[in-house]
Amino acid sequence: MKIWFKNANIFNDNKIVKGDVVVFNDEIVFVGEDAETNFFKVNRDSIKETTLINSIVDRVIDVKGNILMSGFVNAHAHTPSTILRGMADDMSLHDWLDKIIPLEKSLTDEDIYYSTLLGLAEYAKAGITCVEENYSRLHSVVKAYKDSGLRARISIGFPDVNVDKSEFSLNEELKFVNENGYDAVCYAHSLYGTSLNNFDKLNTFAKINNLFVSTHISETLKEVGDCSVEFGLTPVEQLEYLGFFDRPATVYHCVHADKDDISLLADYNVNVVTCPSSNLKLASGIAPIFALQNAGINIAIGTDGAYSNNSYDMFKEMFLVATLNKAILYNGEIIKAHEVLNMATKNGAKALGLENKVGQIKVGLQADLILIDTNGIHNQPKNNLISNLVYSTKSSDVYLTMVKGKIIYEDGQLFFNKTLDEIIQKCEQIRKRLLTQT
Ligand SMILES: [Zn+2]
């Protein structure tokens, strides 16, 4: 498809500029003022009449001054958990894990497929175009991603707590993920859920195959306390000791990273993904985003799973990232709205090693973008569009979501290989079955 977005307010590089964006197939080929003069006429000398321009694009979308920006990068998620939304609420993390793990084990491959699709539909509707997917059950998960069209970096390795795996399995997983067109990340659940032997296996595998590594880290005080009792080190120090940071690394949460942990993470250039809703609801705490930011660490944002969050809404997460540290540090001047928008887009792309593909609206990057309707009453008046995006806009304001140049959601309509009705009906059947098992 060749699509010309006209008259947009384009968010990029901390600011909003007016202009057009042209997408040919999966790539952004023009960003700037007046594509008619500066792109189509320049590139098609033979075209003298402007009306002929319409014949070389499949569709012209007049954005009418609404926002066009990179799709959100959800840098930490367990999407197949969507079916468990609301089944383990009002608990602290370690009690919650005790409740969730048996429930997860009862899910069939078909359950996982539909549960993942349900989550992906929620992402598409909320403007999330790219996901760090941290789950097992690869075949069902990848099938769901393929049927949705969303982009993902898919975990291989040790997503399940206390499950062993051979090097052969890791090779097979990597082959499967790559053959299906996805990037892979070597993921260990956590220091408390993954054996030291498996961390070692994963590090070696990541090095041989030139992959990123990732894990949950310093999510709760209990985790930090247990780690210091067992190893005499904080979780961050223990990961360094294990050689985990010798590879490019992405770590999730870092709620209880202290001053020394933060300088260690900065020394190794580790990417940190913050998931504020999940941390608040599971009573884990508030991540030191301002201190991490001051140390020069790349910070991205994730939703975590619907079983802990319970929604996939980057607008909610952005609001929390922008405000929580202001409140606990009694400083309203820190963590600006444009910085948070970058965390949700280009920093997320960097955390997933995809900064050369997505995260901004730039010529040569992949066409993963969203159109946001700014006409809602909650966005009036439009004194500051960037401020509105972080503090006022709702995920329901997303009008169109495009991944790799393909529109996967527009004006209430989902364009997956399955209809939303089919997905919801199937998930309702699964929910009823699960209730009889609990
Ligand atoms: Zn998680």
Short mmCIF file of C-alpha atoms and ligand atoms in Angstrom, two decimals:
data_model
loop_
_atom_site.label_atom_id
_atom_site.label_comp_id
_atom_site.label_asym_id
_atom_site.label_seq_id
_atom_site.Cartn_x
_atom_site.Cartn_y
_atom_site.Cartn_z
CA MET A 1 0.00 0.00 0.00
CA LYS A 2 1.06 3.57 -0.70
CA ILE A 3 -0.49 6.03 1.73
CA TRP A 4 -0.16 9.80 1.93
CA PHE A 5 -0.98 11.39 5.31
CA LYS A 6 -1.68 15.10 4.74
CA ASN A 7 -1.89 18.04 7.15
CA ALA A 8 -0.60 16.26 10.27
CA ASN A 9 0.88 17.49 13.51
CA ILE A 10 3.86 15.13 13.64
CA PHE A 11 5.52 14.29 16.98
CA ASN A 12 9.23 13.60 16.61
CA ASP A 13 12.42 14.45 18.48
CA ASN A 14 10.76 16.18 21.45
CA LYS A 15 8.62 18.46 19.32
CA ILE A 16 5.60 18.66 17.08
CA VAL A 17 5.84 19.98 13.52
CA LYS A 18 3.20 20.38 10.84
CA GLY A 19 3.60 18.35 7.69
CA ASP A 20 2.90 15.30 5.55
CA VAL A 21 4.09 11.70 5.80
CA VAL A 22 4.21 9.32 2.85
CA VAL A 23 4.39 5.55 3.32
CA PHE A 24 5.30 3.18 0.50
CA ASN A 25 4.69 -0.44 1.45
CA ASP A 26 6.32 -0.94 4.88
CA GLU A 27 8.58 2.13 4.83
CA ILE A 28 8.34 5.84 5.57
CA VAL A 29 9.58 7.55 2.38
CA PHE A 30 8.76 11.20 3.08
CA VAL A 31 8.35 13.41 6.15
CA GLY A 32 8.05 17.17 5.70
CA GLU A 33 6.03 20.06 4.42
CA ASP A 34 3.82 19.72 1.34
CA ALA A 35 4.49 16.26 -0.05
CA GLU A 36 2.75 17.25 -3.26
CA THR A 37 5.48 19.74 -4.14
CA ASN A 38 8.44 18.31 -2.27
CA PHE A 39 8.01 14.60 -2.87
CA PHE A 40 5.59 13.57 -5.60
CA LYS A 41 6.54 16.22 -8.18
CA VAL A 42 10.24 15.77 -7.48
CA ASN A 43 10.01 12.02 -7.80
CA ARG A 44 7.67 11.88 -10.77
CA ASP A 45 8.88 14.41 -13.35
CA SER A 46 6.39 13.10 -15.85
CA ILE A 47 3.47 14.06 -13.63
CA LYS A 48 2.38 17.56 -14.53
CA GLU A 49 -1.12 17.52 -13.16
CA THR A 50 -1.41 17.30 -9.38
CA THR A 51 -4.61 15.30 -9.72
CA LEU A 52 -2.51 12.47 -11.11
CA ILE A 53 -0.77 12.14 -7.75
CA ASN A 54 -3.81 10.33 -6.46
CA SER A 55 -3.18 7.63 -9.03
CA ILE A 56 0.22 6.77 -7.57
CA VAL A 57 -0.95 6.39 -3.98
CA ASP A 58 -3.62 3.97 -2.85
CA ARG A 59 -5.03 6.32 -0.31
CA VAL A 60 -4.78 9.93 0.83
CA ILE A 61 -5.63 10.46 4.50
CA ASP A 62 -6.29 14.05 5.54
CA VAL A 63 -5.12 14.11 9.17
CA LYS A 64 -6.72 17.57 9.62
CA GLY A 65 -4.19 18.75 12.18
CA ASN A 66 -4.51 15.73 14.44
CA ILE A 67 -1.42 13.96 15.78
CA LEU A 68 0.67 11.51 13.78
CA MET A 69 3.42 9.84 15.80
CA SER A 70 5.39 6.63 16.14
CA GLY A 71 3.36 3.75 17.54
CA PHE A 72 4.07 2.97 21.19
CA VAL A 73 6.70 0.39 22.06
CA ASN A 74 5.43 -1.69 24.97
CA ALA A 75 8.83 -2.73 26.28
CA HIS A 76 7.69 -5.39 28.75
CA ALA A 77 4.60 -7.57 28.51
CA HIS A 78 3.21 -11.04 29.14
CA THR A 79 0.37 -10.76 26.64
CA PRO A 80 -0.86 -14.39 26.83
CA SER A 81 -1.86 -13.62 30.42
CA THR A 82 -4.75 -11.46 29.21
CA ILE A 83 -7.30 -14.21 29.89
CA LEU A 84 -6.32 -14.06 33.58
CA ARG A 85 -7.25 -10.37 33.93
CA GLY A 86 -9.00 -9.87 37.25
CA MET A 87 -8.33 -13.38 38.55
CA ALA A 88 -5.69 -12.44 41.13
CA ASP A 89 -6.30 -8.90 42.27
CA ASP A 90 -5.46 -7.11 45.50
CA MET A 91 -2.40 -9.18 46.37
CA SER A 92 1.31 -8.52 46.80
CA LEU A 93 3.71 -9.88 44.19
CA HIS A 94 4.85 -13.13 45.79
CA ASP A 95 1.33 -14.18 46.91
CA TRP A 96 0.12 -13.19 43.46
CA LEU A 97 2.74 -15.46 41.82
CA ASP A 98 1.53 -18.39 43.96
CA LYS A 99 -2.00 -17.83 42.64
CA ILE A 100 -1.10 -17.13 39.00
CA ILE A 101 1.40 -19.90 38.23
CA PRO A 102 -1.10 -22.83 38.65
CA LEU A 103 -3.70 -20.91 36.61
CA GLU A 104 -1.20 -20.40 33.79
CA LYS A 105 -0.31 -24.07 33.77
CA SER A 106 -3.96 -24.97 33.10
CA LEU A 107 -4.08 -22.96 29.85
CA THR A 108 -4.13 -24.99 26.61
CA ASP A 109 -2.27 -23.92 23.46
CA GLU A 110 -5.57 -22.71 21.99
CA ASP A 111 -6.26 -20.70 25.17
CA ILE A 112 -2.87 -19.05 24.84
CA TYR A 113 -3.49 -18.22 21.17
CA TYR A 114 -6.85 -16.51 21.80
CA SER A 115 -5.71 -14.86 25.03
CA THR A 116 -2.73 -13.37 23.19
CA LEU A 117 -4.96 -12.18 20.33
CA LEU A 118 -7.27 -10.50 22.84
CA GLY A 119 -4.31 -8.60 24.28
CA LEU A 120 -3.00 -7.73 20.83
CA ALA A 121 -6.41 -6.32 19.87
CA GLU A 122 -6.26 -4.12 22.97
CA TYR A 123 -2.75 -2.99 21.95
CA ALA A 124 -3.80 -2.15 18.40
CA LYS A 125 -6.76 -0.13 19.62
CA ALA A 126 -4.53 1.74 22.09
CA GLY A 127 -1.77 2.57 19.60
CA ILE A 128 0.81 -0.02 20.70
CA THR A 129 2.60 -1.28 17.60
CA CYS A 130 5.64 -3.12 19.00
CA VAL A 131 5.95 -5.39 22.02
CA GLU A 132 8.68 -7.04 24.09
CA GLU A 133 6.89 -10.37 24.57
CA ASN A 134 8.06 -12.24 27.67
CA TYR A 135 6.29 -15.57 27.70
CA SER A 136 6.69 -19.26 26.95
CA ARG A 137 4.39 -21.34 24.67
CA LEU A 138 6.14 -19.93 21.61
CA HIS A 139 4.09 -21.61 18.89
CA SER A 140 0.76 -20.22 20.08
CA VAL A 141 2.23 -16.80 20.85
CA VAL A 142 3.93 -16.42 17.46
CA LYS A 143 0.80 -17.63 15.62
CA ALA A 144 -1.22 -14.93 17.40
CA TYR A 145 1.32 -12.22 16.54
CA LYS A 146 1.32 -13.30 12.90
CA ASP A 147 -2.49 -13.18 12.79
CA SER A 148 -2.47 -9.67 14.28
CA GLY A 149 0.33 -8.01 12.31
CA LEU A 150 1.96 -6.41 15.38
CA ARG A 151 5.73 -6.21 15.67
CA ALA A 152 7.48 -7.99 18.56
CA ARG A 153 10.77 -8.99 20.06
CA ILE A 154 9.96 -12.47 21.29
CA SER A 155 11.58 -14.11 24.31
CA ILE A 156 13.41 -17.37 24.13
CA GLY A 157 15.07 -18.99 27.13
CA PHE A 158 13.65 -19.29 30.63
CA PRO A 159 10.33 -17.44 30.92
CA ASP A 160 8.83 -19.91 33.38
CA VAL A 161 9.82 -20.02 37.03
CA ASN A 162 12.01 -23.03 37.87
CA VAL A 163 11.83 -24.73 34.45
CA ASP A 164 15.00 -26.22 32.97
CA LYS A 165 15.89 -26.29 29.26
CA SER A 166 18.68 -27.64 27.06
CA GLU A 167 20.88 -25.73 24.64
CA PHE A 168 19.21 -27.69 21.85
CA SER A 169 15.85 -26.22 22.86
CA LEU A 170 17.30 -22.71 22.84
CA ASN A 171 18.60 -23.25 19.30
CA GLU A 172 15.24 -24.57 18.17
CA GLU A 173 13.43 -21.62 19.75
CA LEU A 174 15.73 -19.08 18.10
CA LYS A 175 15.32 -20.78 14.74
CA PHE A 176 11.54 -20.81 15.10
CA VAL A 177 11.31 -17.13 16.10
CA ASN A 178 13.65 -15.94 13.33
CA GLU A 179 12.04 -18.11 10.65
CA ASN A 180 8.73 -16.47 11.47
CA GLY A 181 10.24 -13.03 10.96
CA TYR A 182 10.61 -11.88 14.58
CA ASP A 183 13.57 -10.64 16.58
CA ALA A 184 14.50 -12.69 19.65
CA VAL A 185 15.74 -11.81 23.13
CA CYS A 186 17.36 -14.23 25.60
CA TYR A 187 15.09 -13.94 28.63
CA ALA A 188 15.47 -15.34 32.13
CA HIS A 189 12.47 -14.79 34.41
CA SER A 190 14.39 -13.53 37.46
CA LEU A 191 17.17 -14.31 39.91
CA TYR A 192 14.60 -15.92 42.23
CA GLY A 193 12.90 -17.92 39.46
CA THR A 194 15.85 -18.99 37.27
CA SER A 195 18.79 -21.14 38.40
CA LEU A 196 22.36 -19.84 38.21
CA ASN A 197 23.13 -22.66 35.82
CA ASN A 198 20.39 -21.48 33.48
CA PHE A 199 21.61 -17.87 33.69
CA ASP A 200 25.01 -19.17 32.66
CA LYS A 201 23.52 -21.18 29.77
CA LEU A 202 21.57 -18.15 28.58
CA ASN A 203 24.55 -15.77 28.75
CA THR A 204 26.65 -18.15 26.66
CA PHE A 205 23.86 -18.65 24.15
CA ALA A 206 23.28 -14.88 23.83
CA LYS A 207 26.98 -14.29 23.26
CA ILE A 208 27.27 -16.97 20.56
CA ASN A 209 24.18 -15.67 18.76
CA ASN A 210 24.81 -11.96 19.33
CA LEU A 211 21.51 -11.37 21.14
CA PHE A 212 20.27 -9.07 23.90
CA VAL A 213 19.53 -10.54 27.34
CA SER A 214 16.62 -9.54 29.60
CA THR A 215 15.13 -10.27 33.02
CA HIS A 216 12.95 -8.92 35.84
CA ILE A 217 15.12 -7.20 38.43
CA SER A 218 14.78 -5.56 41.87
CA GLU A 219 11.00 -5.58 41.63
CA THR A 220 10.29 -5.98 45.36
CA LEU A 221 12.07 -5.40 48.66
CA LYS A 222 11.69 -9.12 49.36
CA GLU A 223 13.63 -9.95 46.19
CA VAL A 224 16.44 -7.58 47.18
CA GLY A 225 16.51 -8.90 50.77
CA ASP A 226 16.51 -12.56 49.73
CA CYS A 227 19.28 -11.91 47.20
CA SER A 228 21.50 -10.18 49.72
CA VAL A 229 20.96 -13.02 52.24
CA GLU A 230 21.76 -15.68 49.63
CA PHE A 231 24.61 -14.00 47.72
CA GLY A 232 25.65 -10.98 49.80
CA LEU A 233 24.87 -8.79 46.79
CA THR A 234 21.96 -6.74 45.45
CA PRO A 235 20.20 -8.31 42.45
CA VAL A 236 21.89 -5.79 40.13
CA GLU A 237 25.33 -6.64 41.60
CA GLN A 238 24.55 -10.35 41.34
CA LEU A 239 23.64 -10.00 37.66
CA GLU A 240 26.91 -8.18 37.04
CA TYR A 241 28.76 -10.95 38.88
CA LEU A 242 27.07 -13.51 36.61
CA GLY A 243 28.27 -11.64 33.51
CA PHE A 244 24.70 -10.79 32.50
CA PHE A 245 25.62 -7.23 31.57
CA ASP A 246 28.43 -8.33 29.27
CA ARG A 247 25.69 -8.56 26.64
CA PRO A 248 23.40 -5.64 25.71
CA ALA A 249 20.74 -5.98 28.39
CA THR A 250 17.15 -4.87 29.01
CA VAL A 251 15.92 -5.18 32.61
CA TYR A 252 12.35 -4.80 33.82
CA HIS A 253 11.18 -2.81 36.88
CA CYS A 254 14.31 -1.76 38.87
CA VAL A 255 11.99 -0.44 41.58
CA HIS A 256 14.53 -0.97 44.36
CA ALA A 257 17.77 -0.15 42.56
CA ASP A 258 19.93 1.88 44.99
CA LYS A 259 22.54 4.53 44.16
CA ASP A 260 25.33 2.00 43.57
CA ASP A 261 23.04 -0.21 41.47
CA ILE A 262 22.14 2.77 39.31
CA SER A 263 25.75 3.73 38.62
CA LEU A 264 26.52 0.10 37.82
CA LEU A 265 23.60 -0.05 35.35
CA ALA A 266 24.84 3.20 33.79
CA ASP A 267 28.41 1.85 33.48
CA TYR A 268 27.12 -1.11 31.46
CA ASN A 269 24.64 0.94 29.43
CA VAL A 270 21.75 -1.29 30.54
CA ASN A 271 18.23 -0.41 29.33
CA VAL A 272 15.62 -0.14 32.09
CA VAL A 273 11.91 -0.73 31.47
CA THR A 274 9.55 0.76 34.02
CA CYS A 275 6.02 -0.62 34.55
CA PRO A 276 4.40 1.75 37.03
CA SER A 277 0.81 0.38 37.06
CA SER A 278 1.99 -3.13 37.77
CA ASN A 279 4.38 -1.93 40.49
CA LEU A 280 1.65 0.10 42.16
CA LYS A 281 -1.02 -2.59 42.03
CA LEU A 282 1.29 -5.33 43.31
CA ALA A 283 2.51 -2.97 46.06
CA SER A 284 6.08 -3.31 44.81
CA GLY A 285 6.95 0.38 45.06
CA ILE A 286 7.88 3.32 42.81
CA ALA A 287 10.90 3.10 40.51
CA PRO A 288 13.56 5.83 40.86
CA ILE A 289 13.04 7.14 37.32
CA PHE A 290 14.56 10.56 37.98
CA ALA A 291 17.76 9.05 39.38
CA LEU A 292 17.96 6.54 36.51
CA GLN A 293 17.41 9.36 34.03
CA ASN A 294 20.10 11.51 35.65
CA ALA A 295 22.55 8.64 35.37
CA GLY A 296 22.01 8.69 31.60
CA ILE A 297 20.24 5.33 31.49
CA ASN A 298 17.87 4.61 28.60
CA ILE A 299 14.38 4.28 30.13
CA ALA A 300 11.51 2.60 28.32
CA ILE A 301 7.95 1.86 29.43
CA GLY A 302 6.04 -1.43 29.66
CA THR A 303 2.56 -2.49 30.65
CA ASP A 304 3.56 -5.86 32.12
CA GLY A 305 0.77 -8.48 31.91
CA ALA A 306 -2.98 -7.97 32.22
CA TYR A 307 -2.92 -10.41 35.16
CA SER A 308 -1.05 -7.78 37.18
CA ASN A 309 -1.77 -4.41 35.53
CA ASN A 310 -4.85 -4.94 34.45
CA SER A 311 -4.88 -2.96 31.22
CA TYR A 312 -2.69 -2.31 28.23
CA ASP A 313 -2.71 1.45 28.07
CA MET A 314 0.49 3.40 27.44
CA PHE A 315 -1.32 6.69 28.12
CA LYS A 316 -1.98 5.52 31.68
CA GLU A 317 1.64 4.36 32.05
CA MET A 318 2.98 7.64 30.62
CA PHE A 319 0.90 9.66 33.06
CA LEU A 320 2.26 7.63 35.97
CA VAL A 321 5.88 7.84 34.78
CA ALA A 322 5.52 11.62 34.45
CA THR A 323 3.93 12.13 37.85
CA LEU A 324 5.03 9.51 40.41
CA ASN A 325 8.60 10.77 40.85
CA LYS A 326 7.35 14.36 40.96
CA ALA A 327 5.15 13.39 43.92
CA ILE A 328 7.65 11.36 45.93
CA LEU A 329 10.47 13.86 45.37
CA TYR A 330 8.21 16.90 45.92
CA ASN A 331 9.52 18.37 42.68
CA GLY A 332 7.09 19.34 39.92
CA GLU A 333 9.84 20.29 37.48
CA ILE A 334 11.29 16.84 36.82
CA ILE A 335 10.46 14.28 34.11
CA LYS A 336 8.96 16.40 31.33
CA ALA A 337 6.08 15.32 29.10
CA HIS A 338 8.23 15.16 25.94
CA GLU A 339 10.76 12.94 27.74
CA VAL A 340 8.00 10.52 28.67
CA LEU A 341 6.71 10.44 25.08
CA ASN A 342 10.22 9.53 23.98
CA MET A 343 10.38 6.78 26.62
CA ALA A 344 7.19 5.30 25.17
CA THR A 345 8.48 5.40 21.59
CA LYS A 346 12.13 5.83 20.58
CA ASN A 347 13.65 4.82 23.95
CA GLY A 348 11.49 1.71 23.82
CA ALA A 349 12.80 0.93 20.34
CA LYS A 350 16.37 1.34 21.65
CA ALA A 351 15.67 -0.93 24.62
CA LEU A 352 14.60 -3.63 22.15
CA GLY A 353 17.58 -3.05 19.85
CA LEU A 354 15.18 -1.82 17.14
CA GLU A 355 16.11 1.88 16.99
CA ASN A 356 17.16 1.54 13.35
CA LYS A 357 13.72 0.21 12.46
CA VAL A 358 11.07 1.96 14.57
CA GLY A 359 10.39 4.51 17.33
CA GLN A 360 10.25 7.72 15.27
CA ILE A 361 8.64 9.07 12.13
CA LYS A 362 11.71 9.33 9.92
CA VAL A 363 12.47 8.55 6.30
CA GLY A 364 13.91 5.05 5.98
CA LEU A 365 12.30 3.73 9.17
CA GLN A 366 9.48 1.22 9.16
CA ALA A 367 5.95 2.62 8.94
CA ASP A 368 4.79 1.83 12.48
CA LEU A 369 2.67 4.85 13.30
CA ILE A 370 -0.52 6.01 14.94
CA LEU A 371 -3.04 8.76 14.31
CA ILE A 372 -4.51 10.33 17.43
CA ASP A 373 -7.78 12.30 17.34
CA THR A 374 -7.23 15.45 19.36
CA ASN A 375 -10.82 16.72 19.15
CA GLY A 376 -12.13 15.15 22.36
CA ILE A 377 -13.40 17.57 24.98
CA HIS A 378 -10.64 16.41 27.37
CA ASN A 379 -8.04 17.69 24.88
CA GLN A 380 -9.47 21.22 24.65
CA PRO A 381 -8.10 23.78 24.38
CA LYS A 382 -5.02 22.78 22.44
CA ASN A 383 -2.57 25.04 24.26
CA ASN A 384 0.15 22.40 24.32
CA LEU A 385 -0.24 19.27 22.22
CA ILE A 386 2.69 17.45 23.86
CA SER A 387 1.35 18.12 27.34
CA ASN A 388 -2.10 16.95 26.21
CA LEU A 389 -0.65 13.67 24.90
CA VAL A 390 0.80 12.76 28.29
CA TYR A 391 -1.65 14.33 30.71
CA SER A 392 -5.05 14.44 28.94
CA THR A 393 -5.28 12.08 25.98
CA LYS A 394 -6.97 8.69 26.37
CA SER A 395 -6.15 5.48 24.54
CA SER A 396 -9.64 5.63 23.02
CA ASP A 397 -8.46 8.74 21.12
CA VAL A 398 -6.26 6.53 18.92
CA TYR A 399 -8.00 6.62 15.52
CA LEU A 400 -5.63 4.56 13.39
CA THR A 401 -2.77 2.14 14.04
CA MET A 402 -0.33 1.07 11.32
CA VAL A 403 2.42 -1.57 11.54
CA LYS A 404 4.87 -2.19 8.70
CA GLY A 405 2.71 0.03 6.48
CA LYS A 406 -0.43 -2.03 7.08
CA ILE A 407 -3.41 -0.54 8.89
CA ILE A 408 -4.33 -2.97 11.69
CA TYR A 409 -6.89 -0.72 13.39
CA GLU A 410 -8.95 2.23 12.18
CA ASP A 411 -11.98 4.02 13.62
CA GLY A 412 -13.20 1.11 15.76
CA GLN A 413 -12.43 -1.57 13.18
CA LEU A 414 -9.77 -4.20 13.80
CA PHE A 415 -8.00 -5.74 10.80
CA PHE A 416 -6.59 -8.99 12.19
CA ASN A 417 -6.98 -12.45 10.66
CA LYS A 418 -9.68 -13.05 13.27
CA THR A 419 -12.54 -10.68 14.02
CA LEU A 420 -12.82 -9.04 17.43
CA ASP A 421 -16.16 -10.83 17.96
CA GLU A 422 -14.56 -14.22 17.31
CA ILE A 423 -11.72 -13.43 19.73
CA ILE A 424 -14.02 -12.19 22.50
CA GLN A 425 -16.47 -15.09 22.14
CA LYS A 426 -13.68 -17.65 22.31
CA CYS A 427 -12.14 -15.95 25.35
CA GLU A 428 -15.52 -15.98 27.07
CA GLN A 429 -15.69 -19.75 26.60
CA ILE A 430 -12.17 -20.12 28.01
CA ARG A 431 -13.04 -17.88 30.97
CA LYS A 432 -16.07 -20.02 31.86
CA ARG A 433 -14.00 -23.18 31.68
CA LEU A 434 -11.27 -21.69 33.88
CA LEU A 435 -13.86 -20.72 36.49
CA THR A 436 -14.93 -24.36 36.82
CA GLN A 437 -11.29 -25.30 37.46
CA THR A 438 -10.59 -22.79 40.23
ZN ZN B 1 6.78 -9.00 34.11
#
